[in-house]
Structure formats: C-alpha cells, structure tokens
C-alpha positions as YAML, in Angstrom:
chain: A
units: angstrom
residues:
- id: 1
  name: MET
  ca: [47.05, -10.03, 16.36]
- id: 2
  name: THR
  ca: [43.62, -8.56, 17.15]
- id: 3
  name: PRO
  ca: [43.50, -4.79, 17.77]
- id: 4
  name: PRO
  ca: [42.55, -3.71, 21.32]
- id: 5
  name: ALA
  ca: [38.82, -3.17, 21.89]
- id: 6
  name: LYS
  ca: [37.74, 0.45, 21.60]
- id: 7
  name: GLU
  ca: [37.01, 2.09, 24.93]
- id: 8
  name: LEU
  ca: [33.30, 2.89, 24.99]
- id: 9
  name: THR
  ca: [32.29, 6.40, 25.98]
- id: 10
  name: VAL
  ca: [29.39, 7.35, 28.20]
- id: 11
  name: MET
  ca: [27.36, 10.49, 28.86]
- id: 12
  name: LEU
  ca: [26.09, 10.51, 32.44]
- id: 13
  name: VAL
  ca: [22.94, 12.35, 33.53]
- id: 14
  name: ASP
  ca: [22.90, 12.71, 37.33]
- id: 15
  name: ASN
  ca: [22.08, 15.71, 39.52]
- id: 16
  name: GLU
  ca: [23.94, 14.41, 42.59]
- id: 17
  name: PRO
  ca: [27.75, 14.80, 42.38]
- id: 18
  name: ALA
  ca: [28.47, 12.15, 45.06]
- id: 19
  name: ARG
  ca: [26.24, 9.55, 43.38]
- id: 20
  name: ALA
  ca: [27.62, 10.52, 39.95]
- id: 21
  name: ALA
  ca: [31.18, 9.88, 41.20]
- id: 22
  name: ILE
  ca: [30.19, 6.34, 42.26]
- id: 23
  name: VAL
  ca: [28.59, 5.67, 38.86]
- id: 24
  name: GLU
  ca: [31.61, 7.13, 37.05]
- id: 25
  name: GLN
  ca: [33.97, 4.85, 39.00]
- id: 26
  name: ALA
  ca: [31.76, 1.83, 38.25]
- id: 27
  name: MET
  ca: [31.91, 2.76, 34.54]
- id: 28
  name: LEU
  ca: [35.71, 3.04, 34.64]
- id: 29
  name: ASP
  ca: [36.02, -0.31, 36.42]
- id: 30
  name: SER
  ca: [33.93, -1.86, 33.62]
- id: 31
  name: GLY
  ca: [36.01, -0.35, 30.80]
- id: 32
  name: TYR
  ca: [33.75, 2.61, 29.99]
- id: 33
  name: ARG
  ca: [34.80, 6.27, 30.10]
- id: 34
  name: VAL
  ca: [32.44, 9.07, 31.14]
- id: 35
  name: ILE
  ca: [33.14, 11.94, 28.74]
- id: 36
  name: ARG
  ca: [30.44, 14.33, 29.96]
- id: 37
  name: ARG
  ca: [28.02, 14.75, 32.84]
- id: 38
  name: LEU
  ca: [24.72, 16.63, 32.74]
- id: 39
  name: GLU
  ca: [22.67, 17.58, 35.80]
- id: 40
  name: ASN
  ca: [19.41, 17.08, 33.89]
- id: 41
  name: ALA
  ca: [18.15, 15.89, 30.51]
- id: 42
  name: ARG
  ca: [17.00, 19.33, 29.33]
- id: 43
  name: ASN
  ca: [19.60, 19.63, 26.52]
- id: 44
  name: LEU
  ca: [20.19, 15.91, 26.11]
- id: 45
  name: THR
  ca: [19.88, 15.71, 22.30]
- id: 46
  name: GLN
  ca: [22.17, 18.70, 21.78]
- id: 47
  name: ALA
  ca: [24.73, 17.37, 24.27]
- id: 48
  name: VAL
  ca: [24.76, 13.94, 22.59]
- id: 49
  name: THR
  ca: [25.20, 15.59, 19.16]
- id: 50
  name: GLU
  ca: [28.15, 17.61, 20.49]
- id: 51
  name: SER
  ca: [29.91, 14.83, 22.46]
- id: 52
  name: GLN
  ca: [28.90, 11.72, 20.44]
- id: 53
  name: PRO
  ca: [28.98, 9.21, 23.35]
- id: 54
  name: ASP
  ca: [28.49, 5.51, 22.65]
- id: 55
  name: MET
  ca: [25.74, 5.37, 25.26]
- id: 56
  name: VAL
  ca: [23.79, 7.44, 27.80]
- id: 57
  name: ILE
  ca: [23.47, 6.54, 31.50]
- id: 58
  name: ILE
  ca: [20.75, 8.25, 33.51]
- id: 59
  name: ASP
  ca: [20.83, 7.94, 37.31]
- id: 60
  name: ILE
  ca: [17.76, 9.46, 38.99]
- id: 61
  name: GLU
  ca: [15.08, 8.85, 41.62]
- id: 62
  name: SER
  ca: [12.26, 8.60, 39.07]
- id: 63
  name: PRO
  ca: [11.82, 9.76, 35.47]
- id: 64
  name: ASP
  ca: [9.62, 12.88, 35.16]
- id: 65
  name: ARG
  ca: [7.72, 13.97, 32.06]
- id: 66
  name: ASP
  ca: [10.45, 16.39, 30.88]
- id: 67
  name: MET
  ca: [13.10, 13.70, 31.09]
- id: 68
  name: LEU
  ca: [10.92, 11.19, 29.20]
- id: 69
  name: GLU
  ca: [10.21, 13.78, 26.47]
- id: 70
  name: ASN
  ca: [13.94, 14.54, 26.11]
- id: 71
  name: MET
  ca: [14.75, 10.83, 25.90]
- id: 72
  name: SER
  ca: [12.05, 10.33, 23.24]
- id: 73
  name: ARG
  ca: [13.52, 13.20, 21.22]
- id: 74
  name: LEU
  ca: [17.00, 11.69, 21.49]
- id: 75
  name: THR
  ca: [15.72, 8.25, 20.45]
- id: 76
  name: LYS
  ca: [14.07, 9.82, 17.40]
- id: 77
  name: ASP
  ca: [16.85, 12.23, 16.33]
- id: 78
  name: ASN
  ca: [20.13, 10.66, 17.46]
- id: 79
  name: PRO
  ca: [19.48, 7.18, 18.92]
- id: 80
  name: ARG
  ca: [21.88, 5.71, 21.49]
- id: 81
  name: PRO
  ca: [21.61, 2.89, 24.03]
- id: 82
  name: ILE
  ca: [20.12, 4.45, 27.18]
- id: 83
  name: VAL
  ca: [20.46, 2.80, 30.59]
- id: 84
  name: MET
  ca: [18.44, 4.20, 33.46]
- id: 85
  name: PHE
  ca: [19.25, 3.58, 37.11]
- id: 86
  name: ALA
  ca: [16.21, 4.64, 39.13]
- id: 87
  name: GLU
  ca: [14.76, 4.20, 42.60]
- id: 88
  name: GLU
  ca: [11.17, 4.09, 41.34]
- id: 89
  name: ASP
  ca: [10.04, 0.56, 40.43]
- id: 90
  name: ASP
  ca: [6.39, 1.38, 39.64]
- id: 91
  name: SER
  ca: [5.49, -0.42, 36.39]
- id: 92
  name: LYS
  ca: [4.02, 2.77, 34.87]
- id: 93
  name: TYR
  ca: [7.43, 4.50, 35.19]
- id: 94
  name: VAL
  ca: [9.23, 1.48, 33.75]
- id: 95
  name: GLU
  ca: [6.80, 1.27, 30.77]
- id: 96
  name: ALA
  ca: [7.04, 5.02, 30.11]
- id: 97
  name: ALA
  ca: [10.86, 4.85, 30.17]
- id: 98
  name: ILE
  ca: [10.94, 1.87, 27.79]
- id: 99
  name: ARG
  ca: [8.53, 3.69, 25.43]
- id: 100
  name: ALA
  ca: [10.87, 6.72, 25.53]
- id: 101
  name: GLY
  ca: [13.75, 4.54, 24.31]
- id: 102
  name: VAL
  ca: [15.43, 3.15, 27.43]
- id: 103
  name: SER
  ca: [17.31, -0.09, 26.64]
- id: 104
  name: ALA
  ca: [17.64, -1.13, 30.31]
- id: 105
  name: TYR
  ca: [15.80, 0.11, 33.42]
- id: 106
  name: VAL
  ca: [17.59, -0.88, 36.64]
- id: 107
  name: VAL
  ca: [16.00, -0.38, 40.06]
- id: 108
  name: ASP
  ca: [18.59, -1.68, 42.52]
- id: 109
  name: GLY
  ca: [21.25, 0.94, 41.75]
- id: 110
  name: VAL
  ca: [24.73, 0.59, 40.33]
- id: 111
  name: GLN
  ca: [26.46, -2.64, 41.37]
- id: 112
  name: SER
  ca: [29.99, -2.38, 39.97]
- id: 113
  name: GLY
  ca: [30.28, -6.15, 39.59]
- id: 114
  name: SER
  ca: [27.29, -6.39, 37.24]
- id: 115
  name: VAL
  ca: [27.67, -3.12, 35.29]
- id: 116
  name: LYS
  ca: [29.68, -4.57, 32.40]
- id: 117
  name: ALA
  ca: [27.19, -7.38, 31.72]
- id: 118
  name: LEU
  ca: [24.25, -5.01, 32.10]
- id: 119
  name: LEU
  ca: [25.65, -2.47, 29.63]
- id: 120
  name: LYS
  ca: [26.47, -5.23, 27.13]
- id: 121
  name: VAL
  ca: [22.86, -6.43, 27.30]
- id: 122
  name: ALA
  ca: [21.59, -2.84, 26.89]
- id: 123
  name: ILE
  ca: [23.77, -2.33, 23.79]
- id: 124
  name: ALA
  ca: [22.60, -5.65, 22.30]
- id: 125
  name: ARG
  ca: [18.94, -4.77, 22.93]
- id: 126
  name: PHE
  ca: [19.44, -1.33, 21.41]
- id: 127
  name: ARG
  ca: [21.03, -2.79, 18.26]
- id: 128
  name: GLU
  ca: [18.23, -5.33, 17.92]
- id: 129
  name: PHE
  ca: [15.60, -2.59, 18.30]
- id: 130
  name: GLN
  ca: [17.38, -0.36, 15.74]
- id: 131
  name: ALA
  ca: [17.51, -3.25, 13.26]
- id: 132
  name: LEU
  ca: [13.76, -3.84, 13.70]
- id: 133
  name: ARG
  ca: [13.09, -0.12, 13.30]
- id: 134
  name: LEU
  ca: [15.12, 0.04, 10.07]
- id: 135
  name: GLU
  ca: [13.28, -3.02, 8.76]
- id: 136
  name: LEU
  ca: [9.91, -1.45, 9.59]
- id: 137
  name: ASP
  ca: [10.92, 1.84, 7.95]
- id: 138
  name: SER
  ca: [12.04, -0.07, 4.86]
- id: 139
  name: VAL
  ca: [8.70, -1.94, 4.65]
- id: 140
  name: LYS
  ca: [6.77, 1.33, 5.07]
- id: 141
  name: SER
  ca: [8.87, 2.97, 2.36]
- id: 142
  name: GLN
  ca: [8.30, 0.04, -0.02]
- id: 143
  name: LEU
  ca: [4.53, 0.24, 0.57]
- id: 144
  name: GLU
  ca: [4.55, 3.99, -0.09]
- id: 145
  name: ASP
  ca: [6.60, 3.47, -3.27]
- id: 146
  name: ARG
  ca: [4.19, 0.78, -4.44]
- id: 147
  name: LYS
  ca: [1.23, 3.15, -3.97]
- id: 148
  name: VAL
  ca: [2.98, 5.84, -6.03]
- id: 149
  name: ILE
  ca: [3.84, 3.35, -8.81]
- id: 150
  name: GLU
  ca: [0.25, 2.04, -8.84]
- id: 151
  name: LYS
  ca: [-1.07, 5.61, -9.15]
- id: 152
  name: ALA
  ca: [1.33, 6.38, -12.02]
- id: 153
  name: LYS
  ca: [0.31, 3.14, -13.79]
- id: 154
  name: GLY
  ca: [-3.35, 4.09, -13.42]
- id: 155
  name: LEU
  ca: [-2.71, 7.51, -14.96]
- id: 156
  name: ILE
  ca: [-0.79, 5.99, -17.89]
- id: 157
  name: MET
  ca: [-3.60, 3.46, -18.46]
- id: 158
  name: LYS
  ca: [-6.13, 6.30, -18.53]
- id: 159
  name: HIS
  ca: [-3.99, 8.61, -20.69]
- id: 160
  name: GLN
  ca: [-2.89, 6.00, -23.23]
- id: 161
  name: ALA
  ca: [-6.01, 3.82, -23.05]
- id: 162
  name: CYS
  ca: [-3.87, 0.74, -22.37]
- id: 163
  name: ASP
  ca: [-3.97, -2.17, -19.94]
- id: 164
  name: GLU
  ca: [-1.93, -2.57, -16.72]
- id: 165
  name: PRO
  ca: [0.97, -4.67, -18.18]
- id: 166
  name: ALA
  ca: [1.45, -2.12, -20.97]
- id: 167
  name: ALA
  ca: [1.41, 0.77, -18.45]
- id: 168
  name: TYR
  ca: [3.98, -1.07, -16.33]
- id: 169
  name: GLN
  ca: [6.20, -1.66, -19.37]
- id: 170
  name: ALA
  ca: [5.94, 2.03, -20.30]
- id: 171
  name: LEU
  ca: [7.08, 3.02, -16.79]
- id: 172
  name: ARG
  ca: [9.88, 0.45, -16.87]
- id: 173
  name: LYS
  ca: [11.10, 1.64, -20.28]
- id: 174
  name: LEU
  ca: [11.10, 5.28, -19.10]
- id: 175
  name: ALA
  ca: [13.12, 4.29, -16.05]
- id: 176
  name: MET
  ca: [15.65, 2.36, -18.15]
- id: 177
  name: ASP
  ca: [15.94, 5.10, -20.79]
- id: 178
  name: ARG
  ca: [16.56, 7.75, -18.14]
- id: 179
  name: SER
  ca: [18.69, 5.51, -15.88]
- id: 180
  name: GLN
  ca: [16.33, 6.36, -13.04]
- id: 181
  name: ARG
  ca: [14.60, 4.34, -10.36]
- id: 182
  name: MET
  ca: [11.04, 3.29, -11.12]
- id: 183
  name: ILE
  ca: [9.73, 5.26, -8.12]
- id: 184
  name: ASP
  ca: [11.36, 8.49, -9.36]
- id: 185
  name: VAL
  ca: [9.87, 8.03, -12.84]
- id: 186
  name: ALA
  ca: [6.47, 7.29, -11.28]
- id: 187
  name: ARG
  ca: [6.65, 10.54, -9.28]
- id: 188
  name: ASN
  ca: [7.58, 12.46, -12.45]
- id: 189
  name: VAL
  ca: [4.65, 10.92, -14.34]
- id: 190
  name: ILE
  ca: [2.25, 11.95, -11.57]
- id: 191
  name: SER
  ca: [3.70, 15.50, -11.53]
- id: 192
  name: VAL
  ca: [3.32, 15.85, -15.32]
- id: 193
  name: MET
  ca: [-0.22, 14.46, -15.26]
- id: 194
  name: GLU
  ca: [-1.12, 16.87, -12.45]
- id: 195
  name: LEU
  ca: [0.16, 19.77, -14.55]
- id: 196
  name: LEU
  ca: [-1.98, 18.51, -17.44]
- id: 197
  name: GLY
  ca: [-4.93, 18.25, -15.08]
- id: 198
  name: GLU
  ca: [-5.24, 14.50, -15.56]
- id: 199
  name: ALA
  ca: [-4.25, 13.30, -12.08]
- id: 200
  name: LYS
  ca: [-7.79, 13.35, -10.73]
...
C-alpha cells in the first residue's frame, strides 16, 4: 500500500487580506496548506528559513524592485519554487521576475480549477532549474580544481626539474600516501611553495 502523499506547504505573500483569503482557499482546494502569510517580501528569506514552506506564492499588482531583490536573495540563499500572480503583464516585469527566480508568472489571477496543474508545473520547472544550476556549479568547481592542480604540477616541475607526467605522478603518490584528494594535496603544495617563495 502506497503511503499518502505529503501535504505541500505554502508561504503566501499578499498585502490584501480579502484577496489572500481567496488564494488560500484555492490552495486548500488543490491540496496545499498555507502555513504563513506575509504582507510584503521584506523579510522573505528569513521567513522562509523559519517556516520552511515547500513553495512561495506571491500575489501582487506588479513586482517592484524591493520585491525582486528579496526574491533574488531567496533564490540564492534558500531556493524554493516561487509562483507569482500579478496584474502587470508587461514583458519587462515578467523577465525581471523570471531572472529573480520565479518559476511561474501568472497574469490572469488565481483560477481554482487550474491551480493544482500550475503549481505542479512550477515545481517541475524549479527542480529542472536547480539540477542545471548544480551541474553548472559542479563544472565550474571541476575547472577551478583543474587550474589548481595544473599550477601545483608546474611548481613541482620547476622545483624538481622534472617533466609533466613525473610531476603528476608525484602529486598522485602524495594524495595516495596521505589518503587525501588530489585537489587538497595540490593546494598544500602551492601553500608550501608560496612559503618557500617559489610560487611565482
């Protein structure tokens, strides 16, 4: 027997209580529970850290600069799927919101019949974006590591008057002897050479 699906939690940002009540009811009807409501996005990152919602819903007329900055900070520090219901359909607002981390930007308001499908799409887009971001970070990290290893090899070649394969083998042997990663050994080699004044 499959366990029941976990009820997804939502943080709602809306400065109009009447409109917020409509959104909250639409969330409930779609199987989502609003665990906190903010009137503005000023302390968005802190609020998300405290309440740990599965996603953030923002219902506003149009996103201003402060809101976009707060969303960008959240996307960087504590990413969550963000869905924005807005009345402003100007492409510059839409583009700015997407850049700030919005997974779905909806102009025609909350239609309770389509909320569930919309939120599912937003979550899927968010996960896809996070996977791409992790992949990009991993590639950047590998490139940085490669640069460090190349620098360490160059210093060993200079210090021991050996060729590149021999320098690589020396690094590899050090890593194996110390049960350390190659990148950590390379950093240590560079640090030692800098102390000796040879890392020029």
